[in-house]
Amino acid sequence: MTEQKKTNPSLPVLLGVMGDPIAHSKSPAMHNAALQAAGVNGMYMPLHVRPEQLESAIRGIVALGYRGVNVTIPHKEQVMQYLDVIDESARLIGAVNTIVNEEGKLTGYNTDGIGYVRSLKEEAVPELAGKRIAVLGAGGAARGVIYALALEKPEQISILNRTADRAVALASDLRAHGLGDITGSGMEEAAAILASADIVINTTAAGMHPHVDDVPVDPALIRAGAAVSDLIYNPLETRLLRESRERGCTVHGGLGMFIYQGAVAFEHWLGIPAPVETMRRAVLESF
Ligand code: NAP
C-alpha cells in the first residue's frame, strides 16, 4: 500500500461514483460509512453521468478537486481514453473502475478482479497457489477475475462458457500475456473439468435475481469438498451455492467482491487500510 495521501485537512476529501443509472448504487452508503469509521473528513457522492457527458465529467474531477471516483456501467471502457495513466492490470483487463486524481494527473485502476481475489482468500480459500480452478463464463467480469487469479499461481485455470468461442479466445489472449496454464472450452467439457477442480467460480449472470432458479451448470457435477464461489450477490446465496453447500462444498458469495473492490479503491485514494467490516455492515444495512 502507498503512504497516507496528503490532503488539505480543512477541506473534505471528495469522492464519488459515475454511472448511468446510478441511483441504485450501494457504493455511497459503503464509502461514506468507511470515511466516517476511518475518521476522514470526506464525502462520496452518486454522480449520474450520461455517456455523452463522460468526457466533461472526467474533466470535472480535476476542476472540482475530487480525490477520485469509481466508474461503473456503462463507462468502464470508454473512460480510459480520458485518463493520463492506465495501470498495467487495467490495461490488460481493458476496463477501469477506479480513478485517482494526483494533483491533476488522472490514473485509472481496475480493482474488481483484485478485490474478488482478496475476498476469496479472506473469506473462503486462503491459499490459491497450486489449485485447479474452473471459471464459468467468459465476459467482462471473468476477464478481471481470471487475471487476478493468475497472479496467485494456481496450477491451472479452465474457462467454461456457453459460447465456447469466447472461452477459447479469452484463454488464448490471457495465455499470450504469460499468465500461465489457462484453457477455454464449451460446457460439453464441464463434467470432466469440474470433477477435478478444487475451486469453481461462477462469473455468469445465471442465477441472478429475478432468475433465481437458474444455475450455470449442474451442481451435482462439482466434486464434494471443492470450494464454490459465485460473483452474484443478489441473492446473497444463489441456487448454485445453496446446492453446493448441501453437497459438502465450501461456498463463497459475491458480496465480498463488491466490498473488497471498494476497499482496494479506498486504499488507492487515501493510502490507509479500508475498514472492511464497517463497509460490509453498511452494504448489508442498505439492502
Ligand atoms: P457479461 O460481460 O455480459 O458476460 C456474461 C457472461 O455470462 C457470458 O460468459 C455469458 O455467456 C454468460 N451468461 C449469461 N447468462 C447466462 C445463462 N443464462 N447461462 C449461462 N451463461 C450465461 O457480464 P459481466 O459483466 O461479466 O457480469 C457477469 C456477472 O458477474 C453478473 O451476474 C454480475 O452481476 C456479476 N458481477 C458481480 C460483481 C460483484 O461485485 N460481485 C462485479 C461484476 C460483475 P455467453 O458468452 O455464452 O453469452
Tab-separated table of N, CA and C and ligand atoms in Angstrom, residues 76 112 137-142 161-163 166 203-206 208 214-216 231-233 254-255 257-258 261, ligand 1:
chain	number	residue	atom	x	y	z
A	76	LYS	N	-17.005	1.944	-18.013
A	76	LYS	CA	-15.707	1.388	-17.601
A	76	LYS	C	-14.670	1.301	-18.722
A	112	ASP	N	-11.685	-4.607	-9.523
A	112	ASP	CA	-12.693	-5.681	-9.445
A	112	ASP	C	-12.050	-7.060	-9.224
A	137	GLY	N	-18.066	-18.905	-17.416
A	137	GLY	CA	-18.337	-17.597	-18.013
A	137	GLY	C	-17.067	-16.972	-18.563
A	138	ALA	N	-17.238	-16.147	-19.596
A	138	ALA	CA	-16.075	-15.545	-20.271
A	138	ALA	C	-16.359	-14.090	-20.625
A	139	GLY	N	-17.151	-13.399	-19.808
A	139	GLY	CA	-17.492	-11.997	-20.067
A	139	GLY	C	-16.508	-11.047	-19.389
A	140	GLY	N	-16.943	-9.797	-19.203
A	140	GLY	CA	-16.070	-8.769	-18.645
A	140	GLY	C	-15.617	-9.090	-17.226
A	141	ALA	N	-16.517	-9.573	-16.398
A	141	ALA	CA	-16.149	-9.877	-15.007
A	141	ALA	C	-15.150	-11.025	-14.969
A	142	ALA	N	-15.355	-12.032	-15.832
A	142	ALA	CA	-14.441	-13.177	-15.870
A	142	ALA	C	-13.022	-12.712	-16.170
A	161	ASN	N	-17.565	-21.871	-20.980
A	161	ASN	CA	-18.587	-20.872	-21.324
A	161	ASN	C	-19.612	-21.466	-22.268
A	162	ARG	N	-20.862	-21.000	-22.124
A	162	ARG	CA	-21.964	-21.401	-23.013
A	162	ARG	C	-21.543	-21.224	-24.476
A	163	THR	N	-20.952	-20.071	-24.783
A	163	THR	CA	-20.423	-19.829	-26.135
A	163	THR	C	-18.934	-20.171	-26.093
A	166	ARG	N	-15.901	-17.809	-27.111
A	166	ARG	CA	-15.483	-16.710	-26.214
A	166	ARG	C	-14.507	-17.213	-25.161
A	203	THR	N	-18.967	-16.772	-12.911
A	203	THR	CA	-18.937	-15.348	-13.295
A	203	THR	C	-20.058	-15.035	-14.276
A	204	THR	N	-20.966	-15.985	-14.530
A	204	THR	CA	-22.094	-15.703	-15.430
A	204	THR	C	-23.223	-15.054	-14.632
A	205	ALA	N	-24.221	-14.570	-15.381
A	205	ALA	CA	-25.379	-13.956	-14.716
A	205	ALA	C	-26.432	-15.003	-14.361
A	206	ALA	N	-26.189	-16.280	-14.652
A	206	ALA	CA	-27.197	-17.321	-14.397
A	206	ALA	C	-27.414	-17.478	-12.892
A	208	MET	N	-28.967	-14.958	-11.131
A	208	MET	CA	-29.149	-13.618	-10.563
A	208	MET	C	-30.639	-13.259	-10.533
A	214	ASP	N	-32.167	-20.393	-11.913
A	214	ASP	CA	-31.175	-20.791	-12.922
A	214	ASP	C	-29.863	-21.192	-12.258
A	215	VAL	N	-29.167	-22.120	-12.891
A	215	VAL	CA	-27.793	-22.459	-12.480
A	215	VAL	C	-26.920	-22.458	-13.737
A	216	PRO	N	-25.658	-22.063	-13.632
A	216	PRO	CA	-24.793	-22.046	-14.816
A	216	PRO	C	-24.375	-23.451	-15.225
A	231	LEU	N	-20.045	-14.834	-8.217
A	231	LEU	CA	-19.897	-13.365	-8.211
A	231	LEU	C	-21.216	-12.654	-7.931
A	232	ILE	N	-22.327	-13.392	-8.123
A	232	ILE	CA	-23.645	-12.775	-7.916
A	232	ILE	C	-23.850	-12.489	-6.425
A	233	TYR	N	-24.387	-11.295	-6.092
A	233	TYR	CA	-24.734	-11.051	-4.684
A	233	TYR	C	-26.198	-10.697	-4.488
A	254	GLY	N	-20.952	-13.374	-3.704
A	254	GLY	CA	-20.380	-12.243	-4.433
A	254	GLY	C	-20.317	-10.927	-3.666
A	255	LEU	N	-20.930	-10.875	-2.472
A	255	LEU	CA	-20.928	-9.605	-1.742
A	255	LEU	C	-19.498	-9.161	-1.412
A	257	MET	N	-16.806	-9.567	-3.076
A	257	MET	CA	-16.136	-8.940	-4.231
A	257	MET	C	-16.480	-7.463	-4.295
A	258	PHE	N	-17.763	-7.166	-4.084
A	258	PHE	CA	-18.189	-5.769	-4.130
A	258	PHE	C	-17.500	-4.961	-3.022
A	261	GLN	N	-13.605	-4.689	-3.780
A	261	GLN	CA	-13.228	-3.776	-4.879
A	261	GLN	C	-13.288	-2.346	-4.354
B	1	NAP	P1	-21.074	-10.060	-19.421
B	1	NAP	O1	-19.801	-9.426	-19.875
B	1	NAP	O2	-22.355	-9.745	-20.119
B	1	NAP	O3	-20.851	-11.671	-19.516
B	1	NAP	C1	-21.865	-12.538	-19.196
B	1	NAP	C2	-21.340	-13.990	-19.146
B	1	NAP	O4	-22.381	-14.801	-18.576
B	1	NAP	C3	-21.011	-14.594	-20.501
B	1	NAP	O5	-19.981	-15.535	-20.344
B	1	NAP	C4	-22.347	-15.280	-20.871
B	1	NAP	O6	-22.183	-16.367	-21.756
B	1	NAP	C5	-22.762	-15.806	-19.524
B	1	NAP	N1	-24.203	-15.999	-19.339
B	1	NAP	C6	-25.154	-15.032	-19.229
B	1	NAP	N2	-26.347	-15.605	-18.996
B	1	NAP	C7	-26.143	-16.937	-18.949
B	1	NAP	C8	-27.002	-18.069	-18.742
B	1	NAP	N3	-28.310	-17.909	-18.515
B	1	NAP	N4	-26.454	-19.301	-18.732
B	1	NAP	C9	-25.136	-19.464	-18.953
B	1	NAP	N5	-24.267	-18.445	-19.165
B	1	NAP	C10	-24.781	-17.192	-19.161
B	1	NAP	O7	-21.363	-9.791	-17.873
B	1	NAP	P2	-20.284	-9.483	-16.716
B	1	NAP	O8	-20.062	-8.042	-16.609
B	1	NAP	O9	-19.119	-10.384	-16.943
B	1	NAP	O10	-21.094	-9.908	-15.381
B	1	NAP	C11	-21.366	-11.282	-15.105
B	1	NAP	C12	-21.910	-11.471	-13.685
B	1	NAP	O11	-20.969	-11.045	-12.717
B	1	NAP	C13	-23.202	-10.712	-13.387
B	1	NAP	O12	-24.078	-11.592	-12.707
B	1	NAP	C14	-22.779	-9.610	-12.457
B	1	NAP	O13	-23.788	-9.280	-11.529
B	1	NAP	C15	-21.615	-10.271	-11.736
B	1	NAP	N6	-20.666	-9.259	-11.201
B	1	NAP	C16	-20.541	-9.155	-9.849
B	1	NAP	C17	-19.690	-8.210	-9.304
B	1	NAP	C18	-19.529	-8.087	-7.804
B	1	NAP	O14	-19.035	-7.048	-7.324
B	1	NAP	N7	-19.872	-9.086	-7.038
B	1	NAP	C19	-18.936	-7.371	-10.157
B	1	NAP	C20	-19.076	-7.512	-11.549
B	1	NAP	C21	-19.964	-8.462	-12.056
B	1	NAP	P3	-22.180	-16.147	-23.368
B	1	NAP	O15	-20.792	-15.695	-23.726
B	1	NAP	O16	-22.485	-17.516	-23.910
B	1	NAP	O17	-23.248	-15.145	-23.677
